Short mmCIF file of C-alpha atoms and ligand atoms in Angstrom, two decimals:
data_model
loop_
_atom_site.label_atom_id
_atom_site.label_comp_id
_atom_site.label_asym_id
_atom_site.label_seq_id
_atom_site.Cartn_x
_atom_site.Cartn_y
_atom_site.Cartn_z
CA UNK A 1 105.29 74.34 136.20
CA UNK A 2 105.14 77.91 137.37
CA UNK A 3 102.56 80.12 137.57
CA UNK A 4 102.66 84.01 136.03
CA UNK A 5 102.37 86.89 137.66
CA UNK A 6 99.74 88.26 135.51
CA UNK A 7 97.46 85.15 135.92
CA UNK A 8 96.95 86.32 139.95
CA UNK A 9 93.63 86.18 140.79
CA UNK A 10 92.07 89.49 141.59
CA UNK A 11 90.98 89.41 144.97
CA UNK A 12 87.90 91.51 145.55
CA UNK A 13 87.31 92.00 149.15
CA UNK A 14 83.68 93.56 150.23
CA UNK A 15 85.41 96.18 151.00
CA UNK A 16 87.11 97.42 147.94
CA UNK A 17 84.07 95.86 145.93
CA UNK A 18 81.97 99.19 144.45
CA UNK A 19 78.74 97.65 144.69
CA UNK A 20 77.30 96.61 147.67
CA UNK A 21 75.09 94.77 149.98
CA UNK A 22 73.16 91.89 147.39
CA UNK A 23 74.58 93.14 144.39
CA UNK A 24 77.98 92.53 145.31
CA UNK A 25 77.57 89.04 146.52
CA UNK A 26 75.75 87.99 143.13
CA UNK A 27 78.39 89.30 140.78
CA UNK A 28 80.82 87.47 142.83
CA UNK A 29 78.95 84.13 143.21
CA UNK A 30 78.03 84.53 139.00
CA UNK A 31 81.96 84.65 138.42
CA UNK A 32 83.15 81.98 140.13
CA UNK A 33 80.14 79.51 141.87
CA UNK A 34 78.79 77.02 138.92
CA UNK A 35 75.25 76.87 140.79
CA UNK A 36 72.80 73.78 141.05
CA UNK A 37 69.68 72.47 138.88
CA UNK A 38 70.00 75.87 137.11
CA UNK A 39 70.74 76.90 133.61
CA UNK A 40 73.32 79.84 134.38
CA UNK A 41 72.60 82.20 131.63
CA UNK A 42 68.61 82.27 133.49
CA UNK A 43 70.27 84.06 136.18
CA UNK A 44 70.50 87.26 133.66
CA UNK A 45 67.31 87.69 133.90
CA UNK A 46 66.42 86.63 137.46
CA UNK A 47 68.97 87.28 140.00
CA UNK A 48 70.19 84.79 142.53
CA UNK A 49 69.38 85.47 146.01
CA UNK A 50 71.99 85.96 148.27
CA UNK A 51 71.24 85.36 151.86
CA UNK A 52 73.13 86.62 154.69
CA UNK A 53 71.78 85.34 157.66
CA UNK A 54 68.44 82.65 158.64
CA UNK A 55 66.65 82.87 161.81
CA UNK A 56 63.74 80.30 162.51
CA UNK A 57 61.49 80.22 159.71
CA UNK A 58 63.02 83.02 157.77
CA UNK A 59 66.33 84.02 155.32
CA UNK A 60 67.59 87.26 155.29
CA UNK A 61 69.09 88.68 152.20
CA UNK A 62 72.19 91.35 152.19
CA UNK A 63 70.17 94.51 151.86
CA UNK A 64 67.76 93.19 154.70
CA UNK A 65 64.84 91.76 152.82
CA UNK A 66 63.49 88.54 154.45
CA UNK A 67 62.09 85.53 153.18
CA UNK A 68 59.62 82.68 154.30
CA UNK A 69 61.28 79.57 154.00
CA UNK A 70 58.23 77.75 152.81
CA UNK A 71 60.04 75.30 151.15
CA UNK A 72 62.34 74.42 153.81
CA UNK A 73 65.33 75.13 151.81
CA UNK A 74 64.87 72.38 149.35
CA UNK A 75 63.15 69.97 151.92
CA UNK A 76 65.70 69.42 154.64
CA UNK A 77 64.76 72.20 157.13
CA UNK A 78 63.04 70.67 160.47
CA UNK A 79 63.32 72.92 162.97
CA UNK A 80 64.12 76.65 161.68
CA UNK A 81 67.64 78.34 160.35
CA UNK A 82 70.45 78.72 163.36
CA UNK A 83 68.23 76.35 165.70
CA UNK A 84 69.81 77.31 169.06
CA UNK A 85 69.34 73.37 170.32
CA UNK A 86 71.36 72.14 166.97
CA UNK A 87 73.84 74.57 167.53
CA UNK A 88 74.84 73.79 171.01
CA UNK A 89 74.98 70.60 170.69
CA UNK A 90 77.53 71.20 166.70
CA UNK A 91 79.69 73.76 169.09
CA UNK A 92 79.78 70.69 171.65
CA UNK A 93 80.82 68.00 169.57
CA UNK A 94 83.41 70.72 167.54
CA UNK A 95 85.53 70.82 170.33
CA UNK A 96 85.09 66.88 171.00
CA UNK A 97 86.05 65.21 168.02
CA UNK A 98 85.22 66.38 164.08
CA UNK A 99 85.69 62.96 162.21
CA UNK A 100 87.26 60.29 161.98
CA UNK A 101 87.45 57.75 159.55
CA UNK A 102 84.53 54.83 159.79
CA UNK A 103 86.28 52.06 158.20
CA UNK A 104 88.23 50.39 161.12
CA UNK A 105 86.92 53.58 163.67
CA UNK A 106 83.94 53.99 165.47
CA UNK A 107 82.70 56.71 167.39
CA UNK A 108 79.90 57.85 170.13
CA UNK A 109 77.68 59.32 167.67
CA UNK A 110 77.43 57.25 165.07
CA UNK A 111 76.74 54.51 167.57
CA UNK A 112 73.85 56.29 169.44
CA UNK A 113 72.23 57.23 166.27
CA UNK A 114 72.60 53.64 164.67
CA UNK A 115 70.75 52.62 168.13
CA UNK A 116 67.80 55.50 168.27
CA UNK A 117 66.95 55.02 164.67
CA UNK A 118 66.55 51.27 165.32
CA UNK A 119 64.26 51.96 167.96
CA UNK A 120 61.93 54.73 165.90
CA UNK A 121 62.25 52.85 162.79
CA UNK A 122 59.65 50.15 162.03
CA UNK A 123 60.68 46.79 162.97
CA UNK A 124 63.37 44.83 161.94
CA UNK A 125 65.99 47.43 160.04
CA UNK A 126 68.85 46.98 162.86
CA UNK A 127 71.93 47.92 160.43
CA UNK A 128 72.39 51.36 159.74
CA UNK A 129 74.91 51.99 156.81
CA UNK A 130 76.18 55.67 156.33
CA UNK A 131 76.47 58.21 152.97
CA UNK A 132 76.54 61.56 152.40
CA UNK A 133 73.97 63.11 150.62
CA UNK A 134 70.55 61.47 149.40
CA UNK A 135 72.06 60.55 146.35
CA UNK A 136 74.61 58.38 147.96
CA UNK A 137 71.85 56.49 150.11
CA UNK A 138 70.58 55.29 146.70
CA UNK A 139 73.44 54.14 145.07
CA UNK A 140 74.08 52.18 148.64
CA UNK A 141 70.49 50.58 148.57
CA UNK A 142 70.70 49.14 144.77
CA UNK A 143 74.48 48.31 145.00
CA UNK A 144 73.57 46.63 147.64
CA UNK A 145 70.25 44.74 146.74
CA UNK A 146 71.96 43.10 143.63
CA UNK A 147 74.96 42.21 145.86
CA UNK A 148 72.81 40.22 147.99
CA UNK A 149 70.93 38.59 145.46
CA UNK A 150 75.04 37.49 143.71
CA UNK A 151 76.43 37.13 147.48
CA UNK A 152 72.91 34.46 147.50
CA UNK A 153 73.73 32.55 143.97
CA UNK A 154 71.25 34.89 141.75
CA UNK A 155 73.47 37.17 140.26
CA UNK A 156 71.01 37.64 137.37
CA UNK A 157 68.97 39.60 139.84
CA UNK A 158 70.06 42.82 139.28
CA UNK A 159 67.52 45.22 137.66
CA UNK A 160 65.25 47.39 139.32
CA UNK A 161 62.18 49.09 138.99
CA UNK A 162 60.96 52.22 139.75
CA UNK A 163 57.31 54.61 139.81
CA UNK A 164 56.76 56.78 136.85
CA UNK A 165 57.82 59.91 137.63
CA UNK A 166 60.26 58.50 140.52
CA UNK A 167 62.85 60.77 141.87
CA UNK A 168 65.78 59.58 143.53
CA UNK A 169 68.56 61.60 143.03
CA UNK A 170 70.91 62.67 140.24
CA UNK A 171 74.56 60.22 140.21
CA UNK A 172 74.13 57.85 137.38
CA UNK A 173 72.51 54.90 139.75
CA UNK A 174 70.19 57.17 141.63
CA UNK A 175 69.15 58.53 138.10
CA UNK A 176 68.67 55.08 136.65
CA UNK A 177 65.68 54.58 139.12
CA UNK A 178 64.89 58.11 138.16
CA UNK A 179 61.75 59.17 136.18
CA UNK A 180 61.91 62.48 135.14
CA UNK A 181 62.94 63.44 131.59
CA UNK A 182 64.44 66.53 132.09
CA UNK A 183 67.28 65.38 134.56
CA UNK A 184 67.29 62.10 132.59
CA UNK A 185 67.92 62.92 128.80
CA UNK A 186 71.15 64.20 128.56
CA UNK A 187 72.38 61.58 130.24
CA UNK A 188 71.04 58.67 128.85
CA UNK A 189 74.09 57.01 127.16
CA UNK A 190 75.17 56.62 130.35
CA UNK A 191 73.02 54.97 132.39
CA UNK A 192 71.29 51.89 132.58
CA UNK A 193 67.59 51.39 131.43
CA UNK A 194 65.18 49.97 133.94
CA UNK A 195 61.32 49.75 133.56
CA UNK A 196 58.84 51.60 135.38
CA UNK A 197 55.37 50.91 136.55
CA UNK A 198 52.18 52.65 137.00
CA UNK A 199 52.25 55.51 139.88
CA UNK A 200 49.58 55.63 142.28
CA UNK A 201 49.39 59.48 141.89
CA UNK A 202 45.77 60.25 143.48
CA UNK A 203 45.46 62.88 140.47
CA UNK A 204 45.34 60.53 138.22
CA UNK A 205 42.52 58.13 139.55
CA UNK A 206 39.15 57.86 137.10
CA UNK A 207 36.57 60.06 138.25
CA UNK A 208 34.51 58.58 140.83
CA UNK A 209 37.77 56.22 141.48
CA UNK A 210 38.95 56.01 144.68
CA UNK A 211 42.71 56.66 146.05
CA UNK A 212 42.36 53.86 147.57
CA UNK A 213 40.80 51.81 144.51
CA UNK A 214 43.37 53.44 142.21
CA UNK A 215 46.56 52.39 144.53
CA UNK A 216 44.98 49.08 144.39
CA UNK A 217 44.88 48.98 140.38
CA UNK A 218 48.32 50.66 140.14
CA UNK A 219 49.50 47.98 142.66
CA UNK A 220 47.99 44.98 140.03
CA UNK A 221 49.90 46.78 137.24
CA UNK A 222 52.80 45.90 139.65
CA UNK A 223 52.25 42.54 140.46
CA UNK A 224 51.80 42.08 136.53
CA UNK A 225 55.09 43.02 136.14
CA UNK A 226 56.65 41.08 138.61
CA UNK A 227 55.10 38.48 138.06
CA UNK A 228 56.98 38.29 134.59
CA UNK A 229 59.77 39.93 135.70
CA UNK A 230 61.04 38.91 138.47
CA UNK A 231 64.01 36.35 138.02
CA UNK A 232 65.72 39.42 136.84
CA UNK A 233 64.37 41.79 139.26
CA UNK A 234 66.98 42.82 142.48
CA UNK A 235 64.43 45.46 143.94
CA UNK A 236 61.14 48.11 143.55
CA UNK A 237 62.53 51.35 144.88
CA UNK A 238 59.47 54.02 145.71
CA UNK A 239 59.21 57.05 147.53
CA UNK A 240 56.32 56.35 149.87
CA UNK A 241 53.24 58.47 150.17
CA UNK A 242 54.28 61.28 148.10
CA UNK A 243 56.51 61.78 145.09
CA UNK A 244 58.05 65.15 145.97
CA UNK A 245 59.78 65.73 142.43
CA UNK A 246 56.89 64.75 140.54
CA UNK A 247 55.12 68.11 142.03
CA UNK A 248 53.94 66.43 145.38
CA UNK A 249 52.31 63.54 143.84
CA UNK A 250 50.83 61.93 146.48
CA UNK A 251 48.99 58.59 147.06
CA UNK A 252 47.22 56.06 149.37
CA UNK A 253 48.82 54.08 151.97
CA UNK A 254 47.21 50.76 150.42
CA UNK A 255 49.75 50.88 147.52
CA UNK A 256 52.52 50.68 150.12
CA UNK A 257 51.01 47.79 151.74
CA UNK A 258 50.05 45.72 148.61
CA UNK A 259 53.54 46.09 147.22
CA UNK A 260 55.15 45.44 150.35
CA UNK A 261 53.11 42.20 149.92
CA UNK A 262 53.70 41.41 146.14
CA UNK A 263 57.57 42.19 146.87
CA UNK A 264 58.13 39.53 149.30
CA UNK A 265 55.87 37.07 147.36
CA UNK A 266 58.39 37.53 144.40
CA UNK A 267 61.26 37.70 146.05
CA UNK A 268 62.11 41.57 144.79
CA UNK A 269 63.64 44.08 147.82
CA UNK A 270 61.61 47.17 148.52
CA UNK A 271 63.44 49.63 149.09
CA UNK A 272 61.73 52.67 150.59
CA UNK A 273 63.12 56.02 149.74
CA UNK A 274 62.02 58.12 152.58
CA UNK A 275 65.00 61.21 152.00
CA UNK A 276 62.39 63.69 151.40
CA UNK A 277 59.27 62.07 153.12
CA UNK A 278 61.35 60.60 156.36
CA UNK A 279 61.53 62.29 159.83
CA UNK A 280 57.59 63.30 160.43
CA UNK A 281 57.34 65.06 156.63
CA UNK A 282 53.99 62.93 156.40
CA UNK A 283 52.30 62.85 160.15
CA UNK A 284 54.06 59.93 161.02
CA UNK A 285 58.61 59.71 162.05
CA UNK A 286 58.45 57.44 158.94
CA UNK A 287 55.83 57.45 155.67
CA UNK A 288 56.18 53.42 156.09
CA UNK A 289 54.28 53.75 159.56
CA UNK A 290 51.17 54.56 157.52
CA UNK A 291 51.29 51.33 155.64
CA UNK A 292 52.39 49.15 158.50
CA UNK A 293 55.10 47.74 156.31
CA UNK A 294 58.97 46.98 157.26
CA UNK A 295 60.74 47.81 153.92
CA UNK A 296 64.24 45.53 153.23
CA UNK A 297 65.85 49.39 152.94
CA UNK A 298 64.79 52.47 154.46
CA UNK A 299 66.78 55.43 153.09
CA UNK A 300 66.79 59.01 154.99
CA UNK A 301 68.74 61.90 154.30
CA UNK A 302 67.83 65.67 154.13
CA UNK A 303 66.12 66.14 157.12
CA UNK A 304 67.99 63.66 159.28
CA UNK A 305 70.28 66.31 160.36
CA UNK A 306 67.51 68.97 161.21
CA UNK A 307 69.09 70.58 157.75
CA UNK A 308 72.55 71.01 159.26
CA UNK A 309 74.98 69.17 157.40
CA UNK A 310 74.84 66.10 154.84
CA UNK A 311 74.46 62.89 156.19
CA UNK A 312 72.30 59.76 154.75
CA UNK A 313 71.49 56.60 155.97
CA UNK A 314 70.48 53.42 154.55
CA UNK A 315 68.98 50.76 157.02
CA UNK A 316 68.41 46.80 156.33
CA UNK A 317 67.21 43.75 158.17
CA UNK A 318 69.25 41.39 159.38
CA UNK A 319 68.56 39.04 156.75
CA UNK A 320 70.51 41.27 154.17
CA UNK A 321 73.36 42.09 156.47
CA UNK A 322 73.83 37.95 157.19
CA UNK A 323 74.54 37.64 153.26
CA UNK A 324 77.68 39.73 153.92
CA UNK A 325 78.79 38.56 156.56
CA UNK A 326 81.78 36.05 155.77
CA UNK A 327 85.44 35.34 155.97
CA UNK A 328 85.70 36.32 152.55
CA UNK A 329 86.46 39.95 151.71
CA UNK A 330 84.80 40.44 148.49
CA UNK A 331 81.25 39.26 150.08
CA UNK A 332 81.26 42.11 152.09
CA UNK A 333 80.47 45.65 150.88
CA UNK A 334 83.35 47.39 150.06
CA UNK A 335 81.12 50.81 149.25
CA UNK A 336 82.80 54.28 150.86
CA UNK A 337 82.79 57.75 150.95
CA UNK A 338 85.40 59.84 153.49
CA UNK A 339 82.79 61.32 155.46
CA UNK A 340 80.53 58.12 156.09
CA UNK A 341 79.07 59.18 159.36
CA UNK A 342 80.74 61.89 160.71
CA UNK A 343 80.48 62.59 163.47
CA UNK A 344 79.36 66.23 163.30
CA UNK A 345 76.56 65.60 161.02
CA UNK A 346 75.65 62.42 163.41
CA UNK A 347 75.27 65.19 166.65
CA UNK A 348 72.94 67.23 164.44
CA UNK A 349 71.13 64.53 163.54
CA UNK A 350 70.89 63.23 167.80
CA UNK A 351 69.57 66.80 167.87
CA UNK A 352 67.38 66.62 165.97
CA UNK A 353 65.88 63.34 167.21
CA UNK A 354 65.97 64.86 170.96
CA UNK A 355 63.85 67.65 169.48
CA UNK A 356 61.08 65.40 167.99
CA UNK A 357 60.90 63.73 171.29
CA UNK A 358 61.01 67.10 174.06
CA UNK A 359 58.78 68.63 171.58
CA UNK A 360 56.15 66.06 171.30
CA UNK A 361 56.70 67.81 167.22
CA UNK A 362 54.76 64.73 165.39
CA UNK A 363 51.13 65.67 167.97
CA UNK A 364 52.41 69.84 167.20
CA UNK A 365 52.80 69.43 163.69
CA UNK A 366 49.19 67.79 163.52
CA UNK A 367 47.54 70.77 165.18
CA UNK A 368 49.44 73.29 162.14
CA UNK A 369 48.37 70.90 159.79
CA UNK A 370 44.61 71.23 160.80
CA UNK A 371 45.27 75.31 161.41
CA UNK A 372 46.30 75.48 157.69
CA UNK A 373 44.22 73.45 156.13
CA UNK A 374 41.01 75.84 157.88
CA UNK A 375 42.14 78.87 156.20
CA UNK A 376 43.40 77.66 153.32
CA UNK A 377 39.64 77.01 152.93
CA UNK A 378 39.63 80.27 150.29
CA UNK A 379 42.70 79.03 148.20
CA UNK A 380 40.94 75.28 148.30
CA UNK A 381 38.47 76.69 146.97
CA UNK A 382 39.37 79.04 144.54
CA UNK A 383 38.23 78.46 141.08
CA UNK A 384 41.77 78.51 139.94
CA UNK A 385 43.33 75.96 142.35
CA UNK A 386 42.86 72.34 140.84
CA UNK A 387 43.99 69.54 143.36
CA UNK A 388 44.59 70.64 146.38
CA UNK A 389 46.04 68.15 148.86
CA UNK A 390 47.58 67.23 151.92
CA UNK A 391 49.64 64.93 153.83
CA UNK A 392 51.23 65.87 157.24
CA UNK A 393 53.20 68.69 156.38
CA UNK A 394 53.30 68.24 153.08
CA UNK A 395 50.82 70.90 150.61
CA UNK A 396 50.36 71.20 147.15
CA UNK A 397 47.60 72.39 143.96
CA UNK A 398 47.87 73.23 140.43
CA UNK A 399 47.56 76.30 139.42
CA UNK A 400 44.97 77.07 136.42
CA UNK A 401 47.11 79.46 134.57
CA UNK A 402 47.41 80.65 130.85
CA UNK A 403 51.16 81.69 131.80
CA UNK A 404 53.83 79.00 130.66
CA UNK A 405 56.32 80.63 132.66
CA UNK A 406 54.19 79.99 135.84
CA UNK A 407 56.94 78.61 138.23
CA UNK A 408 59.55 81.87 137.58
CA UNK A 409 56.39 84.35 137.94
CA UNK A 410 54.85 83.13 140.90
CA UNK A 411 58.74 82.55 142.60
CA UNK A 412 59.23 86.16 141.84
CA UNK A 413 56.30 87.59 142.76
CA UNK A 414 56.73 85.77 146.21
CA UNK A 415 59.70 86.87 146.59
CA UNK A 416 57.93 90.24 146.50
CA UNK A 417 55.88 88.93 149.19
CA UNK A 418 58.48 87.51 151.74
CA UNK A 419 57.68 84.36 150.24
CA UNK A 420 60.24 81.82 149.27
CA UNK A 421 58.16 79.76 146.67
CA UNK A 422 59.50 77.42 144.33
CA UNK A 423 57.01 76.03 142.22
CA UNK A 424 57.54 72.38 140.46
CA UNK A 425 56.15 73.33 136.78
CA UNK A 426 52.47 74.56 138.21
CA UNK A 427 52.46 72.68 140.76
CA UNK A 428 52.66 75.33 144.06
CA UNK A 429 53.38 73.83 147.08
CA UNK A 430 54.13 74.21 150.83
CA UNK A 431 56.75 71.82 152.70
CA UNK A 432 57.69 74.59 155.85
CA UNK A 433 59.54 73.77 158.48
CA UNK A 434 57.89 72.17 161.76
CA UNK A 435 58.73 75.42 164.03
CA UNK A 436 56.53 77.59 161.79
CA UNK A 437 54.07 79.41 163.75
CA UNK A 438 50.32 80.35 163.31
CA UNK A 439 50.88 83.86 162.03
CA UNK A 440 53.46 82.63 159.75
CA UNK A 441 51.20 80.18 158.35
CA UNK A 442 48.69 82.99 157.48
CA UNK A 443 51.04 84.67 155.88
CA UNK A 444 52.27 82.01 153.60
CA UNK A 445 48.48 80.67 152.98
CA UNK A 446 46.78 84.58 152.05
CA UNK A 447 49.88 86.11 150.07
CA UNK A 448 49.87 82.57 148.19
CA UNK A 449 46.50 83.17 147.53
CA UNK A 450 47.02 86.63 146.57
CA UNK A 451 49.83 85.39 143.82
CA UNK A 452 47.20 82.97 142.56
CA UNK A 453 44.58 85.47 141.95
CA UNK A 454 47.49 87.72 139.98
CA UNK A 455 48.90 85.38 137.80
CA UNK A 456 45.39 83.39 137.31
C1 PLP B 501 66.00 64.91 147.61
C2 PLP B 501 66.01 63.57 147.09
C3 PLP B 501 66.73 62.75 147.01
C4 PLP B 501 68.51 62.96 146.34
O1 PLP B 501 68.99 63.40 147.59
P1 PLP B 501 70.57 64.34 147.63
O2 PLP B 501 70.79 64.58 148.55
O3 PLP B 501 69.80 66.04 146.62
O4 PLP B 501 71.11 63.68 146.63
C5 PLP B 501 66.36 61.07 146.79
N1 PLP B 501 65.65 61.11 146.31
C6 PLP B 501 64.41 61.54 147.38
C7 PLP B 501 63.05 60.77 147.11
C8 PLP B 501 64.33 62.82 147.18
O5 PLP B 501 63.73 64.06 147.26
#
């Protein structure tokens, strides 16, 4: 087919554009880019923020304004933007090997990363399977779990359960275990229906009931469900300790401990989705450590490359691995993505693990957490602040506000005050990069208090 001359796209070069700075990029983006998780029409009233560059905990727009990245760029960044050590590792890898397929081939970065993760993760998770985004890790774990049961002569075990308000990604399989109506309802006809069990979210404990007692009450509900349905169940999937998209719902580790026992007892896999909470976010390298458990599958993504490149990994046990190991091709796990185990992404992940070790990050984070909690006293005790809570490097609270559009107002006021805050409904949360300094923590906490007061 011949392309007509008239249809030739108009090239807008930054030089010839009558607009400049933020406005120019904004117009081009709206014309050509369909942005994720957005109703595009809303950008008419709440403009996009065109980011020119990043350094440390700060992002800079094209007009020279800066924003403190209090949400780690959607929970992925750990050691700041343009981290010199990760940059150097990537430059080195770029001159060596940018990519090779991982089916039938292998390379040093993916082997090293798998070995190091095996050393660091809860004992027994010796096999690493790679994907690209978090959702692809969820898909892999669901398929692997059901395929394990099929290979083990129990093909009827193909259902999954998740917690109420769970979030595990937005591809169809991941969405089928995600319990957030806004993301799910439009696609109801496309996804398999699975059951949910009560969330141990400590905000919904009874008055006078401890978080631990509430967690065990929810575990009892899980037990009743397993008793009834275990014959059809392949796996339970959970976000350990913090349900992020639910609004940073936090819960007591005793739920995980009990869920691990029950899953073992009833022959159901436990999938720990640590895509958001892994890599030190909850105070330990992996959240499961706080319950002293080994899940059957551990999912990592987001922070694993320090927030640089898409990479996800599903770690699993020798028992599961062995159920696929056979002469017949079809018993194998034939899933793949083109960029599985990309060497650049693996090098970024290795550099990230190096920083954890060299800078004793988990300890340093403990003092940052303590500092934030100390200076947050006026915020925590503010009459318009409810359920102020903290797990590791995650903080959240609900604002008692009359504004139905609180999230949008808070985001806008935040930008005016150099803060990138992105509330979930009336839940304001902080999930800063680990390199955030005391001075920046102070800016974050004090200005957030001002914003809450302005919107009370
Ligand atoms: C972000 C997230 C996912 C999905 O990861 P993507 O990279 O966005 O596909 C899955 N599970 C949890 C717990 C997440 O926070």
